[in-house]
GROMACS .gro file of C-alpha atoms in nm:
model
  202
    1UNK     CA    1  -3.003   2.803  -0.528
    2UNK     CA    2  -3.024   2.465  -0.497
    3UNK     CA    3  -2.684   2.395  -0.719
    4UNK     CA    4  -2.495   2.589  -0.454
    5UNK     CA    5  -2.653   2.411  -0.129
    6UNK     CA    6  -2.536   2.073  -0.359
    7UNK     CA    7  -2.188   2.224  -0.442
    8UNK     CA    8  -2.212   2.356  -0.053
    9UNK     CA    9  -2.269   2.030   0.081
   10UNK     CA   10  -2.076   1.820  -0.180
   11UNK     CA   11  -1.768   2.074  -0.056
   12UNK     CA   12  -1.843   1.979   0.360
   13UNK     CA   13  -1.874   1.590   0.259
   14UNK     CA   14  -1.545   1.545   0.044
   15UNK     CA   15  -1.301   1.327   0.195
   16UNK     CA   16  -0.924   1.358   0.083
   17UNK     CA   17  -0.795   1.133  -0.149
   18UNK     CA   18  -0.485   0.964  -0.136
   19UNK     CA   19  -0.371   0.747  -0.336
   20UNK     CA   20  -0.158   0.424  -0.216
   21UNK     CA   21   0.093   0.167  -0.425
   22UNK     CA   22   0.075  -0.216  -0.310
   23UNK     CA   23   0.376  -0.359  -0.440
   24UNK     CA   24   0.582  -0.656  -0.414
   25UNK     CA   25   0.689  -0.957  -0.589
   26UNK     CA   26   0.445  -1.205  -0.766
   27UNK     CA   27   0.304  -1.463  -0.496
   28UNK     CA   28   0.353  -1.196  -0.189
   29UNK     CA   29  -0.040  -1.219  -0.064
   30UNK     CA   30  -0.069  -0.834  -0.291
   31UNK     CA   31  -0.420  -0.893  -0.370
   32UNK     CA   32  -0.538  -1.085  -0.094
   33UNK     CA   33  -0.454  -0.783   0.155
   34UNK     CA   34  -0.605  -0.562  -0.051
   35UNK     CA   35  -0.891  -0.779  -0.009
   36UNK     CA   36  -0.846  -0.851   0.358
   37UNK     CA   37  -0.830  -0.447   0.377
   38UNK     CA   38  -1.166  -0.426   0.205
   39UNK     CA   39  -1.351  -0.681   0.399
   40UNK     CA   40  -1.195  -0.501   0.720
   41UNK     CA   41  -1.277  -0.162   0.673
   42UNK     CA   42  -1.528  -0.141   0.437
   43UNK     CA   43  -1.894  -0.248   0.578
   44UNK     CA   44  -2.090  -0.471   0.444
   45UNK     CA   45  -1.836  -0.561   0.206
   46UNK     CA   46  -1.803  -0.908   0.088
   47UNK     CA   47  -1.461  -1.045  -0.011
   48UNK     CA   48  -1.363  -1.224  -0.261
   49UNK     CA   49  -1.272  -1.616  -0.135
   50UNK     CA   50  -0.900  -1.611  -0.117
   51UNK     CA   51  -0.910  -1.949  -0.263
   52UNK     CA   52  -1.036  -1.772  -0.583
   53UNK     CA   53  -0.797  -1.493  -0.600
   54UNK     CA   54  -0.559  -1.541  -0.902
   55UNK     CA   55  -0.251  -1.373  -0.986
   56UNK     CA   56  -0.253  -0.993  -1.072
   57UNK     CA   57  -0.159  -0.966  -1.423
   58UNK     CA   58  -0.184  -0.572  -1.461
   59UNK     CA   59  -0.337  -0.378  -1.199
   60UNK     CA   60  -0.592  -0.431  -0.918
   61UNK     CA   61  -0.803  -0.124  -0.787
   62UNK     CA   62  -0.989  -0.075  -0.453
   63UNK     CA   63  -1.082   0.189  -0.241
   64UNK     CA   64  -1.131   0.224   0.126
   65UNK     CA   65  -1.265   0.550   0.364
   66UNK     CA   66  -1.072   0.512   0.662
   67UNK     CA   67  -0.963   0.822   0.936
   68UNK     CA   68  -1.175   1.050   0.777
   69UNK     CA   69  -1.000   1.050   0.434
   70UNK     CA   70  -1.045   0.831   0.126
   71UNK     CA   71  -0.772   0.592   0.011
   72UNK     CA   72  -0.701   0.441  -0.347
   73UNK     CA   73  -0.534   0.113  -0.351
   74UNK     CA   74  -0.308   0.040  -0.667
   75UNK     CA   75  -0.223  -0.313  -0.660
   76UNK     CA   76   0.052  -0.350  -0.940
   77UNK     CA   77   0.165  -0.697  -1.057
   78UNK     CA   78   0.486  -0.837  -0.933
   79UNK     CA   79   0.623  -1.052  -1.197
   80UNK     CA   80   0.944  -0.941  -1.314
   81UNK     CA   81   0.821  -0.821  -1.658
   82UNK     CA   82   0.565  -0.588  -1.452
   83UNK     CA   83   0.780  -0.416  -1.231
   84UNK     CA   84   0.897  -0.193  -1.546
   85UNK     CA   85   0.554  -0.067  -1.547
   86UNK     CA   86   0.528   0.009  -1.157
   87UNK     CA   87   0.760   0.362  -1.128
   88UNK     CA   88   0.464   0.486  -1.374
   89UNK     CA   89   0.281   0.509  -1.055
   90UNK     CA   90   0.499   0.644  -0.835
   91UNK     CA   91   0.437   1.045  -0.875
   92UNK     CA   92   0.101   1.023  -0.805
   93UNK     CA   93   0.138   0.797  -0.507
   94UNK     CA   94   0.121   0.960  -0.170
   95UNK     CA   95   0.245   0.633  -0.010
   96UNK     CA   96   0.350   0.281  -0.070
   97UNK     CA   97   0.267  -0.062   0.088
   98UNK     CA   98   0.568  -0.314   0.017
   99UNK     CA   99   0.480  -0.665   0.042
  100UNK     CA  100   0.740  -0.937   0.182
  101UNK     CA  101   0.650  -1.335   0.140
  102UNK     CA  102   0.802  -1.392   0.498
  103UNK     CA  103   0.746  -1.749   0.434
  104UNK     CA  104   0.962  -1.736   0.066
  105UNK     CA  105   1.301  -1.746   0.224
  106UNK     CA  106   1.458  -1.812  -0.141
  107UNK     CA  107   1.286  -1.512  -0.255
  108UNK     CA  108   1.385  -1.272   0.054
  109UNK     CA  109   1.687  -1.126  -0.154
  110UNK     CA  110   1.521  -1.098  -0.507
  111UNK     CA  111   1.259  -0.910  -0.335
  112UNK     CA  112   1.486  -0.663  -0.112
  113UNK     CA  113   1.654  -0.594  -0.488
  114UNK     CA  114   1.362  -0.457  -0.568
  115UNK     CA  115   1.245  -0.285  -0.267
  116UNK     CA  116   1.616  -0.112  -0.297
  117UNK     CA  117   1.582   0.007  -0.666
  118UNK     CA  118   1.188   0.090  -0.571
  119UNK     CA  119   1.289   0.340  -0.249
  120UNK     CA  120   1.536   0.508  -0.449
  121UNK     CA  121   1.359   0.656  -0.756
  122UNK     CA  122   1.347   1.030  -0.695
  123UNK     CA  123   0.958   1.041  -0.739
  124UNK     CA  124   0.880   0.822  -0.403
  125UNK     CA  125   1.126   1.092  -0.196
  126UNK     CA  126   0.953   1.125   0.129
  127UNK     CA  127   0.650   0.897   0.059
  128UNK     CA  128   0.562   0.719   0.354
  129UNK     CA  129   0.656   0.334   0.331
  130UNK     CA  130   0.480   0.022   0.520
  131UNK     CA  131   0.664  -0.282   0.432
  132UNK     CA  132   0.468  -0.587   0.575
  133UNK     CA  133   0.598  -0.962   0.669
  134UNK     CA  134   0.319  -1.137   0.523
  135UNK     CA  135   0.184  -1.489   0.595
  136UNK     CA  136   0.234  -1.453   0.909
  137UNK     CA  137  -0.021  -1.765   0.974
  138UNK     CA  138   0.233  -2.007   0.777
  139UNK     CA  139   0.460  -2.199   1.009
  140UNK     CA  140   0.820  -2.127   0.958
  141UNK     CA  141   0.762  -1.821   0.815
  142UNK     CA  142   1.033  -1.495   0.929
  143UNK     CA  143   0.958  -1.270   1.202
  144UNK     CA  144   0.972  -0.927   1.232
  145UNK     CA  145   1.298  -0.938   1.377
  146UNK     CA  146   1.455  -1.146   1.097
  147UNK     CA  147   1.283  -0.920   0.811
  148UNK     CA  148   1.324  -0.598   0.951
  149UNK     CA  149   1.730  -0.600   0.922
  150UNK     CA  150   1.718  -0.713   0.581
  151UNK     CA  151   1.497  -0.410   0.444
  152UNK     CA  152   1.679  -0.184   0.684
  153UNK     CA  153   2.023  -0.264   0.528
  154UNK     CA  154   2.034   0.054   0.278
  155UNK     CA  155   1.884   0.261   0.545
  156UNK     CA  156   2.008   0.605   0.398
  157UNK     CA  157   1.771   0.502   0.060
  158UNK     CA  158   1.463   0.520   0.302
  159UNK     CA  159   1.593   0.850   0.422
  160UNK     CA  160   1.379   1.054   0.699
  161UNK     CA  161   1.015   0.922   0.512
  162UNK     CA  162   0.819   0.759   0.805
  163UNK     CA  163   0.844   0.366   0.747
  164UNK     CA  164   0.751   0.012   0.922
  165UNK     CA  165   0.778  -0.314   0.932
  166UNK     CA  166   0.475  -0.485   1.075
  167UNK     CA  167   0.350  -0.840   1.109
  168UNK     CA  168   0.060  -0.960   0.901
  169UNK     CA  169  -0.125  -1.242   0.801
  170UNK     CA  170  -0.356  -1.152   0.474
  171UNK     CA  171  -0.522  -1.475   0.460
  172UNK     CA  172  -0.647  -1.427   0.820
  173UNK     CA  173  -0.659  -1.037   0.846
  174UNK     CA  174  -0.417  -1.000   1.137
  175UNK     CA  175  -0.258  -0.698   1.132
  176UNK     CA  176  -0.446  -0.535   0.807
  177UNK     CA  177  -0.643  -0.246   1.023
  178UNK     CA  178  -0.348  -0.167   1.243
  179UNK     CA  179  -0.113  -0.109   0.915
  180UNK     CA  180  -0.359   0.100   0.732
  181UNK     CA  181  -0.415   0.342   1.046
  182UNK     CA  182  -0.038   0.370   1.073
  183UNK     CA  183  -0.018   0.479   0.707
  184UNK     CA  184  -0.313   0.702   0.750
  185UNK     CA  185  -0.179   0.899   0.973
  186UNK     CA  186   0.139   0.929   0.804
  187UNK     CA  187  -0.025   1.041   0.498
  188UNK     CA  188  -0.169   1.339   0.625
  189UNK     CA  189   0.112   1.443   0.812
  190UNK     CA  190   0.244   1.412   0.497
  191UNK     CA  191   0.024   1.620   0.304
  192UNK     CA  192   0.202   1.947   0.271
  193UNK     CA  193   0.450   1.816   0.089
  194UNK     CA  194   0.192   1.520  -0.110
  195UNK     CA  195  -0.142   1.687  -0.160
  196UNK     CA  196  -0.481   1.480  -0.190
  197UNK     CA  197  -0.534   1.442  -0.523
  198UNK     CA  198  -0.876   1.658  -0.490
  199UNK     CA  199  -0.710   1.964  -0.359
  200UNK     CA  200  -0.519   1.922  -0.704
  201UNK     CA  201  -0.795   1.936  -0.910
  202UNK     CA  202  -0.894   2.258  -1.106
   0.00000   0.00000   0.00000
């Protein structure tokens, strides 16, 4: 009796997991939103000084509960012998964080080559996208209004997948919370077609 109240009440408790890619080049503030995210959402949680956060040379993992589901953060390495590795990822992703170093102008067009060849691998079809002008807090940095053309170029590779470009600032947290909600509720609209990983399970 008592295994079925606990398989009963483990049932009524499980939250929906989803699983979500941070990409981007090396340098783009990856791990430190994923950090930012944490400290953000999570309670209690302490973060990890972003003075002492070094580059990602493999894969970072987190996890969040946020809008009544449960999301896994994949933070992949961006160097350019890593990005091979990153479409190994990309089936079981139900959505995708791109980050931009808005403050890297020399960079902006290495990193929309890869956002282009990343968007159009058949296995992200339809997989919501948040692509996020980070470091925000730097002066100089691009604005919304001058990254959001440059990713939108090769609009027909984004297709009709909900995506957007959003302001953010890693380092300070502006921005991290309203990004994840967005993607939140994109994900389970986008559910019928992307399961949780749970409801997958045998």
């Amino acid at each position: 009796m008592y295994s079925l109240l606990h398989g009963f009440y483990q049932y009524m408790v499980q939250k929906d997991e989803f699983c979500v890619l941070i990409l981007g080049l090396d340098n783009a503030g990856k791990t430190t939103y994923l950090e930012a995210a944490k400290t953000k959402l999570t309670k209690n949680y302490q973060g990890i000084n972003p003075g002492k956060i070094t580059t990602t040379v493999g894969l970072n993992i987190g996890r969040i509960d946020v809008g009544g589901v449960q999301l896994n953060f994949w933070d992949l390495g961006g160097q350019s012998e890593l990005q091979s590795l990153w479409d190994k990822y990309y089936e079981e992703s139900h959505a995708v964080i791109y980050i931009v170093d808005s403050w890297d102008r020399e960079r902006v067009d290495e990193s929309k080559e890869i956002f282009d060849r990343m968007i159009a691998n058949d296995n992200l079809q339809g997989v919501p996208l948040l692509v996020l002008a980070n470091k925000q807090d730097l002066p100089e940095c691009m604005g919304v209004r001058e990254v959001k053309p440059i990713f939108n170029k090769n609009a027909h590779l984004v297709g009709k997948r909900d995506c957007m470009v959003m302001p953010v600032s890693a380092l300070t947290g502006d921005g991290v919370d309203e990004g994840i909600k967005w993607l939140v509720d994109c994900i389970k609209r986008n559910a019928f077609a992307r399961p949780p990983r749970n409801s997958e399970d045998p």
